[in-house]
JSON list of C-alpha atoms in Angstrom, two decimals:
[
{"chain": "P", "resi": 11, "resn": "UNK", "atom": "CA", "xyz": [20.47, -103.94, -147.21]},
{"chain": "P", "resi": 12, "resn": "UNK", "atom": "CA", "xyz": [22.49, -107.09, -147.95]},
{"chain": "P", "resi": 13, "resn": "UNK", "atom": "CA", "xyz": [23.92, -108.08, -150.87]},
{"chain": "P", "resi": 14, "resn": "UNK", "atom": "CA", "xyz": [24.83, -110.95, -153.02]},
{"chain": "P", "resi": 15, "resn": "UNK", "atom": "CA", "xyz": [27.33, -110.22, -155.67]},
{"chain": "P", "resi": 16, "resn": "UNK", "atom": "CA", "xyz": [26.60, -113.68, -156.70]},
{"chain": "P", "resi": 17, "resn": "UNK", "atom": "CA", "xyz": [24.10, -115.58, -159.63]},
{"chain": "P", "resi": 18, "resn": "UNK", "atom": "CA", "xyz": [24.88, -119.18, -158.17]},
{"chain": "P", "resi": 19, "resn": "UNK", "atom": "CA", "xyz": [22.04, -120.99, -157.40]},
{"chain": "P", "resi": 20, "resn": "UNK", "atom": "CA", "xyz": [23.60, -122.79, -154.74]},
{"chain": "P", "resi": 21, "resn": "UNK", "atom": "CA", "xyz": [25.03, -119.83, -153.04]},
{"chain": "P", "resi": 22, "resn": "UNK", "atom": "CA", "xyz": [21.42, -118.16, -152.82]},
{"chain": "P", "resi": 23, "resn": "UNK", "atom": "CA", "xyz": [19.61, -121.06, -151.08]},
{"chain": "P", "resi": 24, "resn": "UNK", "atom": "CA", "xyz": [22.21, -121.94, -148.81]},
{"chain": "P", "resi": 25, "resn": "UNK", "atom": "CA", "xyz": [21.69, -117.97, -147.76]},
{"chain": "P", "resi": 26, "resn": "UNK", "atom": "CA", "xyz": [18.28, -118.65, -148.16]},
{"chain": "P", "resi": 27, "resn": "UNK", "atom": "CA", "xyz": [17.76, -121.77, -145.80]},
{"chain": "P", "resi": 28, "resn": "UNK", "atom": "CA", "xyz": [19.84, -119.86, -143.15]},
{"chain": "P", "resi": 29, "resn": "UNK", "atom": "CA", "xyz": [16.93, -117.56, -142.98]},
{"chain": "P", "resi": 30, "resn": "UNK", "atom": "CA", "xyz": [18.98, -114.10, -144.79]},
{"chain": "P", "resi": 31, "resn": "UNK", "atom": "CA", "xyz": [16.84, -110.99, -146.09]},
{"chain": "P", "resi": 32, "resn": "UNK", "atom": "CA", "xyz": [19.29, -110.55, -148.98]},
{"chain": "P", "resi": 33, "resn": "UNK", "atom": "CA", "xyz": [19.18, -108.95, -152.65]},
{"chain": "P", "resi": 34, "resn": "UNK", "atom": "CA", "xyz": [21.04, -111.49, -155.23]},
{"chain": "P", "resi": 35, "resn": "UNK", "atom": "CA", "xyz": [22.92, -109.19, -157.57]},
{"chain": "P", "resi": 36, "resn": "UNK", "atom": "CA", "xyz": [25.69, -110.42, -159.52]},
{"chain": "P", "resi": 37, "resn": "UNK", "atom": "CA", "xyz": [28.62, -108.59, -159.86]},
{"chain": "P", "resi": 38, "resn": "UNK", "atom": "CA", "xyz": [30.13, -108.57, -163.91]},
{"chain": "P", "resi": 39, "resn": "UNK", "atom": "CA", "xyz": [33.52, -108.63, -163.59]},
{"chain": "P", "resi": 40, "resn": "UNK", "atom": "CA", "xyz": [36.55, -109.88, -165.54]},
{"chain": "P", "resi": 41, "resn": "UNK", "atom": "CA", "xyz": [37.99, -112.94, -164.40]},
{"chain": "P", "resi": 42, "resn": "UNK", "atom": "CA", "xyz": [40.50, -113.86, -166.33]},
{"chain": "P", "resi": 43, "resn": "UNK", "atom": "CA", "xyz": [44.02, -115.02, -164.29]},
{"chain": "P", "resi": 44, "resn": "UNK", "atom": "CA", "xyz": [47.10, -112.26, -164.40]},
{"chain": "P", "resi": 45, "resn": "UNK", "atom": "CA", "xyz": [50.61, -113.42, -165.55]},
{"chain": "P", "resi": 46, "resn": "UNK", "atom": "CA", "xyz": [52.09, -114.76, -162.85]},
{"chain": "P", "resi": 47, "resn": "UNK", "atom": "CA", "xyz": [49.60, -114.33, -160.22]},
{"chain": "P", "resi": 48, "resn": "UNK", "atom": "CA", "xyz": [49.42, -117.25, -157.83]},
{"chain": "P", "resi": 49, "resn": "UNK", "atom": "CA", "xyz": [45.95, -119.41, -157.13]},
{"chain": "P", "resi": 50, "resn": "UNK", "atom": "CA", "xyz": [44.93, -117.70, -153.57]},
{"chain": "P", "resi": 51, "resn": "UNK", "atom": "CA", "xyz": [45.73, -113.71, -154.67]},
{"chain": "P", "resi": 52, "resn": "UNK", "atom": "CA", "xyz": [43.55, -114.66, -157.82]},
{"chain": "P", "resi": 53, "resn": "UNK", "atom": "CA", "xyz": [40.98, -115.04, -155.46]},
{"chain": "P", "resi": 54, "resn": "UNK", "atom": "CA", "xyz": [40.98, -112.78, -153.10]},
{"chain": "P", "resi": 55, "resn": "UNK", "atom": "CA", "xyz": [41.36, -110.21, -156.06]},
{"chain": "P", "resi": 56, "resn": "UNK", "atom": "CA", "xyz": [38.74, -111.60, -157.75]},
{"chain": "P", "resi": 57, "resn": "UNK", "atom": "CA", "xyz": [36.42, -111.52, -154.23]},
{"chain": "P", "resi": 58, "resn": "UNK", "atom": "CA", "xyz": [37.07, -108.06, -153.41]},
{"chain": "P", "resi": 59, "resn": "UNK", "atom": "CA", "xyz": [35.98, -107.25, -157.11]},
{"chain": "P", "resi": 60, "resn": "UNK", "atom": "CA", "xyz": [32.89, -108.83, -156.95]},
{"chain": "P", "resi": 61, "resn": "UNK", "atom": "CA", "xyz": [32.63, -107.66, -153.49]},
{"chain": "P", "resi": 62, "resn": "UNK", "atom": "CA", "xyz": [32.22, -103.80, -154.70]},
{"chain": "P", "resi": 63, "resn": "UNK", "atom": "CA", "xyz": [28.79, -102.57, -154.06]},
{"chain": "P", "resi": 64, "resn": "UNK", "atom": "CA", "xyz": [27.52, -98.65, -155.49]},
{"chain": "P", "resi": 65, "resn": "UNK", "atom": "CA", "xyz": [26.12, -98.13, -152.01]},
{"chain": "P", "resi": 66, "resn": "UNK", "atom": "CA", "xyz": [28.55, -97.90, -149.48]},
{"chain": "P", "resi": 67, "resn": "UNK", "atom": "CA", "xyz": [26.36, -98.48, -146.30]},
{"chain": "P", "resi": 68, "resn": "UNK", "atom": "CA", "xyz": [25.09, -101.25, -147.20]},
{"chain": "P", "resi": 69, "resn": "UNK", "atom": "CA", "xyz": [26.54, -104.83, -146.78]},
{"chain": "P", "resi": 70, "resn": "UNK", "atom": "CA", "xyz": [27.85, -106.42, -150.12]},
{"chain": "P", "resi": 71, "resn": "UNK", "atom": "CA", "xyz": [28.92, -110.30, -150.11]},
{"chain": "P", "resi": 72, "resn": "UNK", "atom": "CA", "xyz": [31.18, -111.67, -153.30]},
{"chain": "P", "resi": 73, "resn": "UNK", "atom": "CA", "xyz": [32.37, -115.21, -153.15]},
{"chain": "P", "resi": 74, "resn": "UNK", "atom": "CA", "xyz": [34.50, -117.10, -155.32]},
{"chain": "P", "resi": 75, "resn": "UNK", "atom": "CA", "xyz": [35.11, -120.57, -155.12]},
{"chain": "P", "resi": 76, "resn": "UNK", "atom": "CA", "xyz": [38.46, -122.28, -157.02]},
{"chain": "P", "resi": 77, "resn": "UNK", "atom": "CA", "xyz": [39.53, -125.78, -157.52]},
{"chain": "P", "resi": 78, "resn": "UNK", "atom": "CA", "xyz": [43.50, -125.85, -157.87]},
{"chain": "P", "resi": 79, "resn": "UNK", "atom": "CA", "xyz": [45.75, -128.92, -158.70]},
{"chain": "P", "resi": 80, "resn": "UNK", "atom": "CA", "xyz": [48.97, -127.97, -157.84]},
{"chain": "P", "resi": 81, "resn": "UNK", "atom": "CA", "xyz": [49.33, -124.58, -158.33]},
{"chain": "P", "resi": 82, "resn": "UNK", "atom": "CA", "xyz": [47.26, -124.70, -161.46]},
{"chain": "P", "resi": 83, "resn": "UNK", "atom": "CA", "xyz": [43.58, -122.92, -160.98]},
{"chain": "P", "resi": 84, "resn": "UNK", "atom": "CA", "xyz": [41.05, -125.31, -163.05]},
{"chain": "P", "resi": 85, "resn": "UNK", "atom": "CA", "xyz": [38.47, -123.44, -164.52]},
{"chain": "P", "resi": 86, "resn": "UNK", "atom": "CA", "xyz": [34.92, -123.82, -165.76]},
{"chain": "P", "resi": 87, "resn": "UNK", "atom": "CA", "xyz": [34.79, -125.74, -168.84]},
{"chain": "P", "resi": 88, "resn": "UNK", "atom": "CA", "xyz": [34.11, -123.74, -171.76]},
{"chain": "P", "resi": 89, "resn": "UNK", "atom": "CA", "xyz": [33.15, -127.47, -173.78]},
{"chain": "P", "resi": 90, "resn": "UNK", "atom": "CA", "xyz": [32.45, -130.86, -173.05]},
{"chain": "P", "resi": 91, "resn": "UNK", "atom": "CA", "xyz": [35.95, -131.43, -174.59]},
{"chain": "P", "resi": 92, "resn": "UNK", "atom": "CA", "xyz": [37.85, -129.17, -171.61]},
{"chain": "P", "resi": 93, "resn": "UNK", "atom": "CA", "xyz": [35.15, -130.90, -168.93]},
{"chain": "P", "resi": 94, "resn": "UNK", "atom": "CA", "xyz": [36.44, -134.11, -170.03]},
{"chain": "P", "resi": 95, "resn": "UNK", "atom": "CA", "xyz": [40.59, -133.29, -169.76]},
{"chain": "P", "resi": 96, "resn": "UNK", "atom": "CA", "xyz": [39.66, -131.61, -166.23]},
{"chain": "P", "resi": 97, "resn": "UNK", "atom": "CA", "xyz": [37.77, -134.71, -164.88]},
{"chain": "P", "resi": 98, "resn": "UNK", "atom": "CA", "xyz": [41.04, -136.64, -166.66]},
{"chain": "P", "resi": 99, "resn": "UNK", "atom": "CA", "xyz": [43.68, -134.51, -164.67]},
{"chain": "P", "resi": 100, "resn": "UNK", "atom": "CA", "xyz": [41.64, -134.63, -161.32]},
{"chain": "P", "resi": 101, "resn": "UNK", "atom": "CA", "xyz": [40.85, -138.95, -161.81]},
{"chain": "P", "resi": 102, "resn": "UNK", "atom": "CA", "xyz": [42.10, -141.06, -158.94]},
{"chain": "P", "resi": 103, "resn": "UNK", "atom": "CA", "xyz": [43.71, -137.48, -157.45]},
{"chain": "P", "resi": 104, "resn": "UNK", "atom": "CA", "xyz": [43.33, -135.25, -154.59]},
{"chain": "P", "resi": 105, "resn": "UNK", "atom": "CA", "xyz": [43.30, -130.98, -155.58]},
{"chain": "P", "resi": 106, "resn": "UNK", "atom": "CA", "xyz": [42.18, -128.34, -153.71]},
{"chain": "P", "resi": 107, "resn": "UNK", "atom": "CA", "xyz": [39.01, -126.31, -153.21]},
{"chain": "P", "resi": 108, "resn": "UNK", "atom": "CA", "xyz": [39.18, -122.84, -151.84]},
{"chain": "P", "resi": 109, "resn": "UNK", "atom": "CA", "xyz": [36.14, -120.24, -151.36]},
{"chain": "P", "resi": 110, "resn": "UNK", "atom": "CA", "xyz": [37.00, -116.88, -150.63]},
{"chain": "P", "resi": 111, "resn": "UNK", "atom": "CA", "xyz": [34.57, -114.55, -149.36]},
{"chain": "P", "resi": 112, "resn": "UNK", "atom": "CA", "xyz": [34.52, -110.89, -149.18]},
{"chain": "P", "resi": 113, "resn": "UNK", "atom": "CA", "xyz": [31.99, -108.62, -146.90]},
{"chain": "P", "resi": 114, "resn": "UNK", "atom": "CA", "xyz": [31.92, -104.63, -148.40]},
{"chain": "P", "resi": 115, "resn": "UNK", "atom": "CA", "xyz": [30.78, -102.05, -146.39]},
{"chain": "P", "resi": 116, "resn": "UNK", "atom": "CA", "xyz": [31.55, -98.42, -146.20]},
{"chain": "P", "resi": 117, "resn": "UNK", "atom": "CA", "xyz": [34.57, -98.96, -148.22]},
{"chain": "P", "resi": 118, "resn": "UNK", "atom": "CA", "xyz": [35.84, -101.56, -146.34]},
{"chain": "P", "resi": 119, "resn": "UNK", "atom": "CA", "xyz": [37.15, -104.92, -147.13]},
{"chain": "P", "resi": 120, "resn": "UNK", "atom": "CA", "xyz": [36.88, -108.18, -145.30]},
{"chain": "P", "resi": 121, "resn": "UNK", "atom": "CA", "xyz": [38.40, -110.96, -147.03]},
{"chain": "P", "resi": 122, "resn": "UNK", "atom": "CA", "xyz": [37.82, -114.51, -145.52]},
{"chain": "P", "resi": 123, "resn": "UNK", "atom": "CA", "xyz": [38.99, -118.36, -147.14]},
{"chain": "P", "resi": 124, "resn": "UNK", "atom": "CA", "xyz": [38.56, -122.08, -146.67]},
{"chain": "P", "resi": 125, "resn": "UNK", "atom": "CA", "xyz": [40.29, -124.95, -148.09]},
{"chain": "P", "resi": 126, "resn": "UNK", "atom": "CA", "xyz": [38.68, -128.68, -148.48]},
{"chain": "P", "resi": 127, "resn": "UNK", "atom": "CA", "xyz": [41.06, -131.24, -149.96]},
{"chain": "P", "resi": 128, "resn": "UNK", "atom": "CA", "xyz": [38.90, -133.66, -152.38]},
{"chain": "P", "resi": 129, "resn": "UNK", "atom": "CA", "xyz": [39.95, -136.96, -153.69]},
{"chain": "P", "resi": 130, "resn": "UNK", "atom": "CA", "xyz": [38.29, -138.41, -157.34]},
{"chain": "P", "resi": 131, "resn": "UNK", "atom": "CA", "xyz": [37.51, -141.58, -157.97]},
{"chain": "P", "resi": 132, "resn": "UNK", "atom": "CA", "xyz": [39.41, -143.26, -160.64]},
{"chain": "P", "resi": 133, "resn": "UNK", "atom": "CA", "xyz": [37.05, -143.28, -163.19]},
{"chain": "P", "resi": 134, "resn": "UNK", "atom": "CA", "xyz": [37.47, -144.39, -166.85]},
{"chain": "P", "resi": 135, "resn": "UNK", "atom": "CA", "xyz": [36.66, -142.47, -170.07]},
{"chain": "P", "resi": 136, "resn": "UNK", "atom": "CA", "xyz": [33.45, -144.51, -169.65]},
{"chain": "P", "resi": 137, "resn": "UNK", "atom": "CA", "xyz": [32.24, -142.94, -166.03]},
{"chain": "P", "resi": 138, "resn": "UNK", "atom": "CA", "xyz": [33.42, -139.44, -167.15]},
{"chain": "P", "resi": 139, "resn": "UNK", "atom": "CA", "xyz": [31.24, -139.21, -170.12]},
{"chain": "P", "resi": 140, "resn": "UNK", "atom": "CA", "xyz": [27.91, -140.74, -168.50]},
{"chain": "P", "resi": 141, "resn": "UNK", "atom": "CA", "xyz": [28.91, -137.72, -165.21]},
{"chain": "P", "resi": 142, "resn": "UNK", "atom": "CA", "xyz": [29.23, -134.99, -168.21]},
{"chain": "P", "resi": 143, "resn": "UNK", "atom": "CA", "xyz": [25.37, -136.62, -169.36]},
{"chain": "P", "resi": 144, "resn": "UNK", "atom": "CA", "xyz": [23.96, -136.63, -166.24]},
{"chain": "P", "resi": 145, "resn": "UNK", "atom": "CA", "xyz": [25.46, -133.23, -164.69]},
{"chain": "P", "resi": 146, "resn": "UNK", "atom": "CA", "xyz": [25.76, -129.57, -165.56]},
{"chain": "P", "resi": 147, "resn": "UNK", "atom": "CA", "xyz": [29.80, -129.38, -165.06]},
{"chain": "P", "resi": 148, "resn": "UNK", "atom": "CA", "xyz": [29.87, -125.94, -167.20]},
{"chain": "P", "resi": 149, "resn": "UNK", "atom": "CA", "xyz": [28.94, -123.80, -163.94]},
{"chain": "P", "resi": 150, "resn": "UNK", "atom": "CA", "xyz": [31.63, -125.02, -161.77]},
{"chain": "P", "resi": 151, "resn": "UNK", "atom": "CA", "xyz": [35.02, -124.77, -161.08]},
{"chain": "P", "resi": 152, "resn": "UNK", "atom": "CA", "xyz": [37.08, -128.14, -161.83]},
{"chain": "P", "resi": 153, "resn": "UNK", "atom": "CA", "xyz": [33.64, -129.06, -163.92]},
{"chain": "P", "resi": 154, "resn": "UNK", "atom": "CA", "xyz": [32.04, -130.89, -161.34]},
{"chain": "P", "resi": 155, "resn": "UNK", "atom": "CA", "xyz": [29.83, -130.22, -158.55]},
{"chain": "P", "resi": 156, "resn": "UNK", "atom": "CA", "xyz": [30.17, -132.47, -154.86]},
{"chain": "P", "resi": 157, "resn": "UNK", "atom": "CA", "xyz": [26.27, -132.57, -154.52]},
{"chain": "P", "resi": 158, "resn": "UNK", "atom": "CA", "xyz": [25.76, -133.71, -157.96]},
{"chain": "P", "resi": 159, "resn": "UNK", "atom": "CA", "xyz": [24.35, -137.42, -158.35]},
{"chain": "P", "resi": 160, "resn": "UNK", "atom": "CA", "xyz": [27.00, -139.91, -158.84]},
{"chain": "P", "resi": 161, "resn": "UNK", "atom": "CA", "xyz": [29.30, -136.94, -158.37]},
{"chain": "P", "resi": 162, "resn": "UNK", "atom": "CA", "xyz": [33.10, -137.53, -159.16]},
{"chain": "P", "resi": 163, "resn": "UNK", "atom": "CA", "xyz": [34.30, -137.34, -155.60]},
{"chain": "P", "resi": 164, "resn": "UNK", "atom": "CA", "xyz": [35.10, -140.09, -153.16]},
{"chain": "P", "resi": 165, "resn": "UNK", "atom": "CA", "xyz": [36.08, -138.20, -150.09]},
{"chain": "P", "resi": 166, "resn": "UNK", "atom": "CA", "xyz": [36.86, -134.45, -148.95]},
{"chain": "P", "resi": 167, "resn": "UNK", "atom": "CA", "xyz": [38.41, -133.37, -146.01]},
{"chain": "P", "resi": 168, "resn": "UNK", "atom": "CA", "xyz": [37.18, -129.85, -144.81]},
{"chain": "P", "resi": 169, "resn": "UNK", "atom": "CA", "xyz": [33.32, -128.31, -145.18]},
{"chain": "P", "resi": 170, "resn": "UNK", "atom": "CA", "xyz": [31.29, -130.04, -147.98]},
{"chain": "P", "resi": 171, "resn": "UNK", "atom": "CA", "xyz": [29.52, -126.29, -148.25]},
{"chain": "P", "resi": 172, "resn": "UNK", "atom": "CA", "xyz": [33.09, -124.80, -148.91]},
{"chain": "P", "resi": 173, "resn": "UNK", "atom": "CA", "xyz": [33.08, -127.51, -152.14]},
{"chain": "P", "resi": 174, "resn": "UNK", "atom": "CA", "xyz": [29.47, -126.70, -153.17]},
{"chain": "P", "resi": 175, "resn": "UNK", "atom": "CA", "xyz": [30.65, -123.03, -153.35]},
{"chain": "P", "resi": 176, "resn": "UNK", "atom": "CA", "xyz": [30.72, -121.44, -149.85]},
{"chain": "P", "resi": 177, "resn": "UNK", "atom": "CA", "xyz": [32.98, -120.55, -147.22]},
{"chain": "P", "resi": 178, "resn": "UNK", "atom": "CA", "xyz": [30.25, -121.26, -144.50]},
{"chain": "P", "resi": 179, "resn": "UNK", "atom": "CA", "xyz": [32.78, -121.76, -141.70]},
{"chain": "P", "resi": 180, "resn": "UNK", "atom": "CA", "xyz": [34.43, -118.51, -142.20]},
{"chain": "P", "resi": 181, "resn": "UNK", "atom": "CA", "xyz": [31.24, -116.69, -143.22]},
{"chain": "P", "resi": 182, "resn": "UNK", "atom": "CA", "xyz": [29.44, -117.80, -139.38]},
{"chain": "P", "resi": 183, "resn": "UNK", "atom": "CA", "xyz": [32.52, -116.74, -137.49]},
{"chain": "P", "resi": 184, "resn": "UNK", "atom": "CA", "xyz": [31.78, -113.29, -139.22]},
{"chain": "P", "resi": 185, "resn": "UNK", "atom": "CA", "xyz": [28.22, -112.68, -137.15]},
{"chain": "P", "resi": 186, "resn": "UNK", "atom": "CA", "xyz": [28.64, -109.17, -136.44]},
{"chain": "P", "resi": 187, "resn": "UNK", "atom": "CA", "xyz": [28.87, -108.41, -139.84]},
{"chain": "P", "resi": 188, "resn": "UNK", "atom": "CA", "xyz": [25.55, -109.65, -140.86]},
{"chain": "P", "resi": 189, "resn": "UNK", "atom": "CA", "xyz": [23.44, -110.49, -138.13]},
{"chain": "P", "resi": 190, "resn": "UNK", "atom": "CA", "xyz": [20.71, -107.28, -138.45]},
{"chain": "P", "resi": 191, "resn": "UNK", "atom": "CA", "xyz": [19.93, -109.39, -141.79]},
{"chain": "P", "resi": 192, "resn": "UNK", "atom": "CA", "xyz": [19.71, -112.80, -139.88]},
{"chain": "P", "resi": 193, "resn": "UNK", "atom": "CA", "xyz": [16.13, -113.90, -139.07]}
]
């Protein structure tokens, strides 16, 4: 069986409109950040947690996407207060997106990552409030989503599906691990 250690809607029908017999099961872990633990071994930690599976013969998929500024991870907005100083910080700037991927099986970890580069426009307090309306920021990292209408972002450089919350380059070069799932 494969597995999903995932809830995002996005990451399910992307798997989904490749044509994958797969189980969506999120994985409830804790993700807070560690003292002192830099933006890329967040994420691969936090993959290979979510990664974990109870049975070990079967082929278990966590994924992780972060949006970093610096060396600063940005978060999902716990208010529309902290989606607002997030769309602030990234306005007019270019950050980072990185999704992290991490196949399971028979107690086995393979940990795979992308980065996209993604500029903002330089919106106004104005344009930031009328996104936060419009969108559903408090599901994503950086509180914005690339595929959202009127989305925040003005150009990316890398995979668009690595920004939406998949590491689809990485994840196809990976075809031995999942193709008995494949139709």
């Amino acid at each position: 069986m494969f597995v999903l250690r995932s809830k995002s809607p996005r990451r399910i029908q992307i798997l989904s409109d490749l044509g994958f017999q797969f189980n969506a099961v999120p994985a409830e872990i804790d993700e807070s950040s560690q003292p002192g633990e830099n933006p890329l071994a967040y994420l691969e930690r936090i993959c290979k947690a979510k990664s974990i599976w109870t049975n070990p013969s079967d082929l278990a998929l966590g994924i992780d996407t972060i949006v970093v500024l610096g060396d600063q991870i940005l978060q999902k907005p716990g208010s529309d207060g902290e989606a607002m100083d997030i769309l602030r910080l990234l306005s007019g700037r270019v950050h980072s997106v990185f999704s992290g991927g991490c196949f399971y099986e028979n107690g086995a970890f393979d940990f795979f990552i992308e980065k996209t580069d993604v500029l903002f426009f330089p919106w106004n307090d104005i344009e930031r409030e009328r996104y936060l309306r419009e969108a559903s920021p408090f599901d994503k990292a950086g509180s914005y989503g690339i595929q959202d209408r009127a989305s925040p972002v003005k150009e990316w450089y890398g995979s668009y599906l690595n920004v939406v919350g998949f590491p689809i380059r990485s994840f196809l070069q990976r075809a031995d691990s999942w193709k008995q799932y494949w139709n």
